Coordinates of C-alpha atoms and ligand atoms in Angstrom, one line a residue:
M1 CA 157.3 107.1 203.9
M2 CA 154.1 109.1 203.4
P3 CA 150.7 107.4 202.9
N4 CA 150.5 108.8 199.4
G5 CA 153.8 106.9 198.4
Y6 CA 156.2 109.9 198.6
S7 CA 159.2 109.4 200.9
F8 CA 160.9 112.2 202.9
I9 CA 164.6 112.4 203.1
M10 CA 165.9 114.9 205.6
N11 CA 169.3 116.6 205.1
A12 CA 169.7 114.9 201.8
D13 CA 173.1 115.2 200.3
I14 CA 172.4 117.2 197.1
F15 CA 174.9 119.2 195.1
A16 CA 173.2 122.7 195.1
K17 CA 172.7 122.6 198.8
H18 CA 173.0 126.0 200.7
S19 CA 172.0 124.7 204.2
D20 CA 171.4 121.6 206.1
D21 CA 167.7 122.2 206.3
F22 CA 166.9 120.8 202.8
I23 CA 164.2 118.2 202.5
T24 CA 164.0 115.9 199.6
L25 CA 160.7 114.4 198.4
K26 CA 161.1 111.2 196.5
S27 CA 158.8 109.2 194.3
D28 CA 160.1 106.3 192.1
H29 CA 163.1 107.7 190.2
Y30 CA 162.3 111.4 190.9
A31 CA 163.4 113.6 193.8
V32 CA 162.6 117.2 194.6
S33 CA 164.6 119.1 197.1
I34 CA 163.3 122.2 198.9
D35 CA 164.6 124.4 201.6
A36 CA 162.6 123.3 204.7
E37 CA 162.3 127.0 205.9
R38 CA 160.2 127.7 202.8
L39 CA 157.4 125.6 204.1
T40 CA 156.8 128.1 206.9
D41 CA 158.0 131.1 205.1
I42 CA 154.9 133.3 205.7
I43 CA 154.5 136.7 207.2
T44 CA 152.9 136.6 210.6
E45 CA 153.1 138.1 214.1
P46 CA 156.4 137.1 215.9
Y47 CA 154.3 135.6 218.7
I48 CA 152.6 133.1 216.5
K49 CA 154.6 129.9 216.2
I50 CA 154.1 127.5 213.3
A51 CA 155.5 124.0 212.9
I52 CA 155.2 121.3 210.3
V53 CA 155.8 117.8 211.7
T54 CA 155.7 114.3 210.3
N55 CA 153.5 111.6 211.8
S56 CA 156.6 110.1 213.4
G57 CA 157.4 113.4 215.1
Q58 CA 160.1 114.6 212.8
V59 CA 160.1 118.4 212.7
L60 CA 160.3 119.5 209.0
S61 CA 160.0 123.3 209.4
T62 CA 159.3 125.8 212.1
L63 CA 158.6 129.5 212.4
N64 CA 159.3 131.5 215.6
Y65 CA 160.0 128.4 217.7
T66 CA 163.0 128.5 220.1
N67 CA 164.5 125.2 221.4
Y68 CA 162.5 125.6 224.5
N69 CA 159.2 125.9 222.5
L70 CA 160.1 122.8 220.6
E71 CA 159.0 120.9 223.6
L72 CA 155.5 122.2 222.9
I73 CA 155.5 120.3 219.6
H74 CA 156.3 117.0 221.2
K75 CA 153.7 117.5 223.9
A76 CA 151.1 118.4 221.3
L77 CA 151.9 115.4 219.2
K78 CA 151.2 113.1 222.2
N79 CA 147.7 114.5 222.4
P80 CA 146.6 116.1 219.0
N81 CA 143.1 116.9 220.3
I82 CA 144.4 119.3 223.0
N83 CA 144.0 123.0 222.4
K84 CA 145.9 124.4 225.5
I85 CA 149.4 123.4 226.6
T86 CA 152.0 125.0 228.8
K87 CA 150.4 128.5 228.7
H88 CA 149.9 128.3 225.0
L89 CA 146.9 128.1 222.8
L90 CA 147.2 125.5 220.2
A91 CA 145.7 124.8 216.8
I92 CA 146.6 121.5 215.2
S93 CA 145.5 120.4 211.8
R94 CA 146.3 117.3 210.1
V95 CA 146.8 116.0 206.5
P96 CA 147.8 112.4 205.8
G97 CA 151.4 112.1 207.1
L98 CA 151.8 115.6 208.4
Y99 CA 150.7 117.8 211.3
Y100 CA 150.5 121.6 211.2
I101 CA 150.9 123.0 214.7
S102 CA 150.4 126.7 215.5
A103 CA 150.8 128.0 219.0
E104 CA 150.4 131.4 220.6
S105 CA 151.3 132.3 224.2
M106 CA 148.2 132.9 226.2
S107 CA 149.6 135.9 228.0
Y108 CA 150.1 137.5 224.6
V109 CA 146.6 136.7 223.5
F110 CA 145.2 138.3 226.7
Q111 CA 147.5 141.3 226.3
Q112 CA 146.3 141.8 222.7
S113 CA 142.6 141.4 223.6
R114 CA 143.1 144.0 226.4
K115 CA 144.7 146.3 223.9
N116 CA 141.8 145.8 221.5
L117 CA 139.3 146.3 224.3
I118 CA 140.8 149.6 225.2
L119 CA 141.0 150.6 221.5
F120 CA 137.5 149.4 220.5
L121 CA 135.4 149.8 223.7
P122 CA 134.7 153.5 223.3
F123 CA 134.0 153.1 219.7
G124 CA 131.7 150.1 220.5
I125 CA 129.9 152.1 223.1
I126 CA 129.4 155.0 220.8
M127 CA 128.2 152.8 218.0
S128 CA 125.8 150.9 220.3
L129 CA 124.4 154.2 221.7
I130 CA 123.9 155.5 218.1
A131 CA 122.2 152.2 217.1
S132 CA 119.9 152.0 220.1
G133 CA 119.1 155.8 219.7
A134 CA 118.2 155.1 216.1
V135 CA 116.0 152.1 217.1
I136 CA 114.2 154.1 219.9
W137 CA 113.7 157.1 217.5
G138 CA 112.4 154.8 214.8
L139 CA 110.0 153.1 217.2
R140 CA 108.7 156.3 218.7
K141 CA 108.3 157.8 215.3
R142 CA 106.5 154.7 214.1
L143 CA 104.6 153.8 217.1
S144 CA 103.6 157.0 218.9
P145 CA 100.1 157.8 217.7
I146 CA 101.1 161.4 217.1
G147 CA 104.0 160.2 215.0
E148 CA 101.7 158.0 213.0
L149 CA 99.3 160.8 212.4
K150 CA 102.0 163.2 211.3
L151 CA 103.3 160.6 208.8
A152 CA 99.7 160.0 207.6
I153 CA 99.3 163.7 207.0
A154 CA 102.6 164.0 205.2
N155 CA 101.7 161.0 203.0
K156 CA 98.3 162.4 202.3
E157 CA 96.5 159.4 203.7
M158 CA 93.4 161.4 204.7
V159 CA 90.5 160.9 202.3
V160 CA 87.2 162.6 202.2
Y161 CA 83.9 160.8 202.2
Y162 CA 80.6 162.5 201.4
Q163 CA 77.4 161.9 203.2
P164 CA 74.4 163.2 201.2
I165 CA 72.0 165.7 202.7
L166 CA 68.4 165.7 201.5
D167 CA 66.0 168.7 201.1
Y168 CA 62.7 167.6 202.6
K169 CA 60.8 170.0 200.4
T170 CA 62.0 168.4 197.2
G171 CA 63.1 165.0 198.4
R172 CA 66.3 165.5 196.5
C173 CA 70.0 165.7 197.4
C174 CA 70.9 169.3 198.1
G175 CA 74.5 168.7 199.3
A176 CA 76.8 166.7 201.5
E177 CA 78.9 166.7 204.6
A178 CA 82.6 166.1 204.1
L179 CA 83.7 163.4 206.6
V180 CA 87.3 162.5 206.8
R181 CA 88.7 158.9 206.8
W182 CA 92.2 157.8 207.4
Q183 CA 93.1 155.3 204.7
R184 CA 96.1 153.3 205.9
P185 CA 98.7 152.0 203.3
D186 CA 97.3 148.5 203.9
G187 CA 93.9 149.7 202.7
S188 CA 92.2 149.7 206.1
M189 CA 90.0 152.7 206.9
I190 CA 90.1 154.5 210.3
K191 CA 87.0 156.4 211.4
P192 CA 87.5 160.0 212.5
D193 CA 86.4 159.3 216.1
F194 CA 89.7 157.5 216.6
F195 CA 92.0 160.2 215.5
I196 CA 90.2 163.6 215.4
P197 CA 90.3 164.1 219.2
L198 CA 94.1 163.5 219.2
A199 CA 94.5 165.7 216.1
E200 CA 92.6 168.5 217.9
E201 CA 94.7 168.1 221.1
S202 CA 98.0 168.1 219.2
G203 CA 97.3 170.9 216.7
L204 CA 97.5 168.4 213.8
I205 CA 93.9 169.1 213.0
Q206 CA 95.0 172.3 211.1
P207 CA 96.9 170.5 208.3
I208 CA 94.0 167.9 208.2
T209 CA 91.4 170.7 207.8
D210 CA 93.6 172.2 205.1
Q211 CA 93.8 168.9 203.2
I212 CA 90.0 168.5 203.5
I213 CA 89.4 172.0 202.1
E214 CA 91.8 171.3 199.2
S215 CA 90.1 168.0 198.4
V216 CA 86.6 169.3 198.7
I217 CA 87.1 172.3 196.5
T218 CA 89.1 170.5 193.9
N219 CA 86.8 167.5 193.7
L220 CA 83.4 169.2 193.8
K221 CA 84.2 172.4 191.8
E222 CA 82.4 171.3 188.7
I223 CA 79.2 170.1 190.4
L224 CA 79.0 173.0 192.7
I225 CA 79.3 175.4 189.7
A226 CA 76.8 173.4 187.7
N227 CA 74.2 173.4 190.5
R228 CA 74.1 176.5 192.6
D229 CA 71.6 174.8 195.0
L230 CA 74.2 172.3 196.0
H231 CA 76.3 172.8 199.1
I232 CA 79.2 171.1 200.8
A233 CA 79.5 171.2 204.6
I234 CA 83.0 171.2 206.1
N235 CA 83.7 170.5 209.8
I236 CA 85.7 173.2 211.3
A237 CA 87.5 172.3 214.6
V238 CA 87.7 174.7 217.5
V239 CA 91.3 175.6 216.9
D240 CA 90.6 176.2 213.2
F241 CA 87.7 178.5 214.2
N242 CA 89.6 180.4 216.8
S243 CA 92.8 180.9 214.8
Q244 CA 91.0 182.2 211.7
R245 CA 93.8 180.8 209.6
I246 CA 91.3 178.5 208.0
F247 CA 89.4 181.3 206.4
K248 CA 92.5 182.5 204.6
K249 CA 92.9 179.0 203.3
L250 CA 89.3 178.9 202.1
E251 CA 89.6 182.3 200.4
S252 CA 92.7 181.2 198.5
M253 CA 91.1 177.9 197.5
L254 CA 87.9 179.6 196.3
S255 CA 89.4 182.5 194.5
G256 CA 89.0 182.2 190.8
T257 CA 86.8 179.1 191.0
N258 CA 83.4 180.8 190.6
I259 CA 82.0 178.8 193.6
E260 CA 79.6 180.9 195.6
P261 CA 80.7 181.1 199.3
Q262 CA 77.1 180.3 200.4
Q263 CA 77.6 176.9 198.9
I264 CA 80.3 176.3 201.5
W265 CA 78.7 175.4 204.9
L266 CA 81.0 175.7 207.8
E267 CA 80.0 173.3 210.7
I268 CA 81.1 174.7 214.0
T269 CA 80.5 173.1 217.4
E270 CA 79.6 175.1 220.5
R271 CA 82.8 173.8 222.1
G272 CA 84.5 176.6 220.3
F273 CA 82.4 179.3 221.8
M274 CA 84.7 180.1 224.8
D275 CA 84.5 183.9 224.7
F276 CA 81.0 184.8 223.7
K277 CA 81.8 188.3 222.3
A278 CA 84.9 187.1 220.3
T279 CA 82.8 184.2 218.9
R280 CA 80.0 186.5 217.8
D281 CA 82.5 188.9 216.1
N282 CA 84.3 186.0 214.5
L283 CA 81.0 184.5 213.2
Q284 CA 79.9 187.9 211.9
Q285 CA 83.1 188.3 209.9
I286 CA 82.8 184.8 208.4
R287 CA 79.2 185.5 207.5
M288 CA 80.1 188.8 205.8
Q289 CA 82.4 186.8 203.5
G290 CA 79.3 184.9 202.4
Y291 CA 79.8 181.5 204.0
T292 CA 76.9 179.6 205.6
I293 CA 77.3 179.1 209.3
V294 CA 76.1 175.8 210.7
M295 CA 75.9 175.0 214.4
D296 CA 76.8 171.3 214.7
D297 CA 75.8 168.8 217.4
F298 CA 73.3 171.2 218.8
G299 CA 72.1 170.1 222.3
T300 CA 75.1 168.0 223.2
G301 CA 77.2 170.5 225.1
Y302 CA 76.4 173.5 227.2
S303 CA 74.1 174.7 224.5
S304 CA 72.0 177.4 225.5
L305 CA 69.0 178.3 223.4
S306 CA 69.9 182.0 224.0
Y307 CA 73.0 181.4 221.8
L308 CA 70.7 180.9 218.9
K309 CA 69.1 184.3 219.4
E310 CA 72.4 186.2 219.7
L311 CA 74.8 184.5 217.3
P312 CA 74.7 184.9 213.6
I313 CA 73.8 181.3 212.7
D314 CA 72.2 180.2 209.4
V315 CA 71.6 176.5 210.0
L316 CA 71.3 174.3 213.1
K317 CA 72.1 170.7 213.1
I318 CA 70.1 168.7 215.6
D319 CA 72.3 166.0 217.0
K320 CA 71.5 162.3 216.3
A321 CA 70.7 161.7 220.0
F322 CA 67.7 164.1 219.7
V323 CA 66.6 162.6 216.4
S324 CA 66.7 159.0 217.8
S325 CA 64.7 160.1 220.9
V326 CA 61.7 160.6 218.6
D327 CA 61.3 156.7 218.5
T328 CA 62.5 155.9 222.0
D329 CA 62.2 158.6 224.6
S330 CA 59.2 160.8 224.9
V331 CA 60.7 163.2 227.3
T332 CA 63.7 164.0 225.1
S333 CA 61.5 164.1 222.0
H334 CA 59.7 167.0 223.6
V335 CA 63.1 168.8 223.8
T336 CA 63.6 168.0 220.1
G337 CA 60.3 169.5 219.2
H338 CA 61.2 172.6 221.3
I339 CA 64.5 173.1 219.5
I340 CA 62.8 172.8 216.2
D341 CA 60.2 175.4 217.2
I342 CA 62.8 177.9 218.4
A343 CA 64.9 177.6 215.3
K344 CA 61.8 178.1 213.2
T345 CA 60.9 181.3 215.2
L346 CA 64.5 182.6 214.7
N347 CA 64.4 181.8 211.0
I348 CA 67.3 179.4 211.3
K349 CA 67.2 176.4 208.9
I350 CA 67.4 172.9 210.4
V351 CA 69.3 169.8 209.5
A352 CA 68.3 166.6 211.3
E353 CA 71.4 164.4 211.6
G354 CA 71.5 160.6 212.0
V355 CA 68.1 159.9 210.7
E356 CA 67.8 156.1 210.7
T357 CA 64.1 155.2 210.7
Q358 CA 61.0 156.0 208.7
A359 CA 59.2 157.1 211.9
Q360 CA 61.9 159.7 212.6
S361 CA 61.7 160.9 209.0
E362 CA 57.9 161.4 209.3
Y363 CA 58.2 163.2 212.6
L364 CA 60.8 165.6 211.2
K365 CA 58.8 166.3 208.0
A366 CA 55.7 166.9 210.1
H367 CA 57.7 169.4 212.2
H368 CA 58.8 171.2 209.0
V369 CA 62.5 170.3 209.4
D370 CA 64.3 171.6 206.3
Y371 CA 67.0 169.0 205.6
A372 CA 67.9 165.5 206.7
Q373 CA 71.1 163.4 206.8
G374 CA 71.3 159.8 207.9
W375 CA 71.6 156.2 207.1
L376 CA 68.0 156.0 206.1
Y377 CA 68.9 157.9 202.9
A378 CA 72.7 157.3 202.5
K379 CA 75.9 156.6 204.3
A380 CA 79.1 158.6 203.8
M381 CA 80.6 157.5 200.5
P382 CA 83.6 158.0 198.3
L383 CA 83.6 160.9 195.8
E384 CA 82.7 159.0 192.6
E385 CA 79.7 157.4 194.3
F386 CA 78.5 160.7 195.7
I387 CA 78.8 162.3 192.2
K388 CA 76.6 159.5 190.8
F389 CA 74.2 159.7 193.8
C390 CA 73.8 163.5 193.0
E391 CA 73.1 162.9 189.3
F392 CA 70.2 160.5 190.2
N393 CA 68.9 162.5 193.1
T394 CA 69.0 166.2 192.1
Ligands
LIG1 P1 79.7 164.7 213.0 O1 80.2 166.0 212.5 O2 78.5 164.8 214.0 O3 79.3 163.8 211.8 C1 78.3 163.0 211.7 C2 78.7 161.6 212.1 O4 77.5 160.8 212.2 C3 79.5 160.9 211.0 O5 80.4 160.0 211.6 C4 78.4 160.2 210.2 O6 79.0 159.1 209.4 C5 77.6 159.7 211.3 N1 76.3 159.4 210.8 C6 75.6 160.0 209.8 N2 74.4 159.5 209.7 C7 74.2 158.5 210.6 C8 73.2 157.6 211.0 O7 72.1 157.6 210.5 N3 73.4 156.8 212.1 C9 74.6 156.8 212.7 N4 74.8 156.0 213.7 N5 75.6 157.6 212.4 C10 75.4 158.5 211.4 P2 81.8 160.0 211.3 O8 82.1 160.2 209.8 O9 82.4 158.8 211.9 O10 82.4 161.3 212.0 C11 82.4 161.4 213.4 C12 82.8 162.7 213.8 O11 84.2 163.0 213.4 C13 82.0 163.8 213.1 O12 80.8 163.9 213.8 C14 82.9 165.0 213.4 O13 82.8 165.5 214.7 C15 84.3 164.4 213.2 N6 84.8 164.6 211.9 C16 84.6 163.9 210.7 N7 85.2 164.5 209.7 C17 85.8 165.6 210.2 C18 86.7 166.6 209.6 O14 86.9 166.6 208.4 N8 87.1 167.6 210.4 C19 86.8 167.6 211.8 N9 87.3 168.6 212.5 N10 86.1 166.7 212.3 C20 85.6 165.7 211.6
LIG2 CA1 79.5 167.7 211.4
LIG3 CA1 77.0 166.4 214.1

């Protein structure tokens, strides 16, 4: 009798019986007979043995058990929590009144797992190599500073800020220096000192300069045409200057715009002046195209005042260090005065950069410096702000 009230009758004597293995399930006046083999009539591996056994140890139906294996069932029933018995792995599940016992020989399990290992190991190794390669590639691409910079250039994350330049004669804005900023997708802004040196070393400065030129010409076209006294200064890196490629870019961007080439100031540092003769020829060629040549950061490198005499330079930018010496260091401020005098003698215009105090401004004006740029007047600002600044200050 089962806990749910049904009773089992084994080998019941029924009239449509084909074999002795019929089981009859009986409840009240009703009886259902089924072939016991049907209970385990499932398709499985020949090595997997299945048995259905009553609580009292009566075997109702088996699959793939031999008489010898039947012993397994009895041993399993004595200890239903066991999962290993006479070199077999066991799985025993229980419903009220019945046990389902499946068993598989351990040697077969190991043999199968060895087969699977041989079959899947090379595949697994290849897949894990591909996966780890992809991870390393992704990390390098994402984390190497050059990779980051390449991605930023491709995603056009470089933006141009404009720092106004004042004409001391009129006290008004006469132009700006284009200064690049790297705007990260999270909105943070990276200053050029952190990535320009790497860009110059890796050659990535060329696409950056290209993007700056494109932005500057596109954004300032209208105000440059409307006011011919206005100029925009673009920083040209050493490789840009030496490769000359940048001048073709400028030419193609300017063609048909009606912007005067003199309105484009090209800031070149003396670091690019490796071969004196080649530099001079190069500068002469650029000047013939009408651009204004600016020598940037003057005094910070191996600058020789004789350069000024022999190179075709229109404007000299006195470095911030010399400008701040006016307040702080009387020895260096003598040099500042000397640089200004020589530039005046050679008829080279002067921009003082990094002007921060009124005292510096007064000194520079008293020495007839032509232009000034610095936080005393304005910091580098986004395009829209610069256009407004220009409207009020020209
Ligand atoms: P730089 O060409 O000498 O530019 C002047 C730097 O001085 C700018 O820094 C400007 O913001 C900063 N500055 C201006 N006025 C003042 C001031 O009153 N006080 C102080 N303390 N600083 C002032 P920024 O924008 O960080 O640029 C740093 C450098 O990065 C530039 O020095 C230039 O060498 C390079 N750079 C910037 N933009 C570009 C670019 O588009 N191309 C290339 N090749 N280099 C660039
Ligand atoms: Ca500059
Ligand atoms: Ca400078």
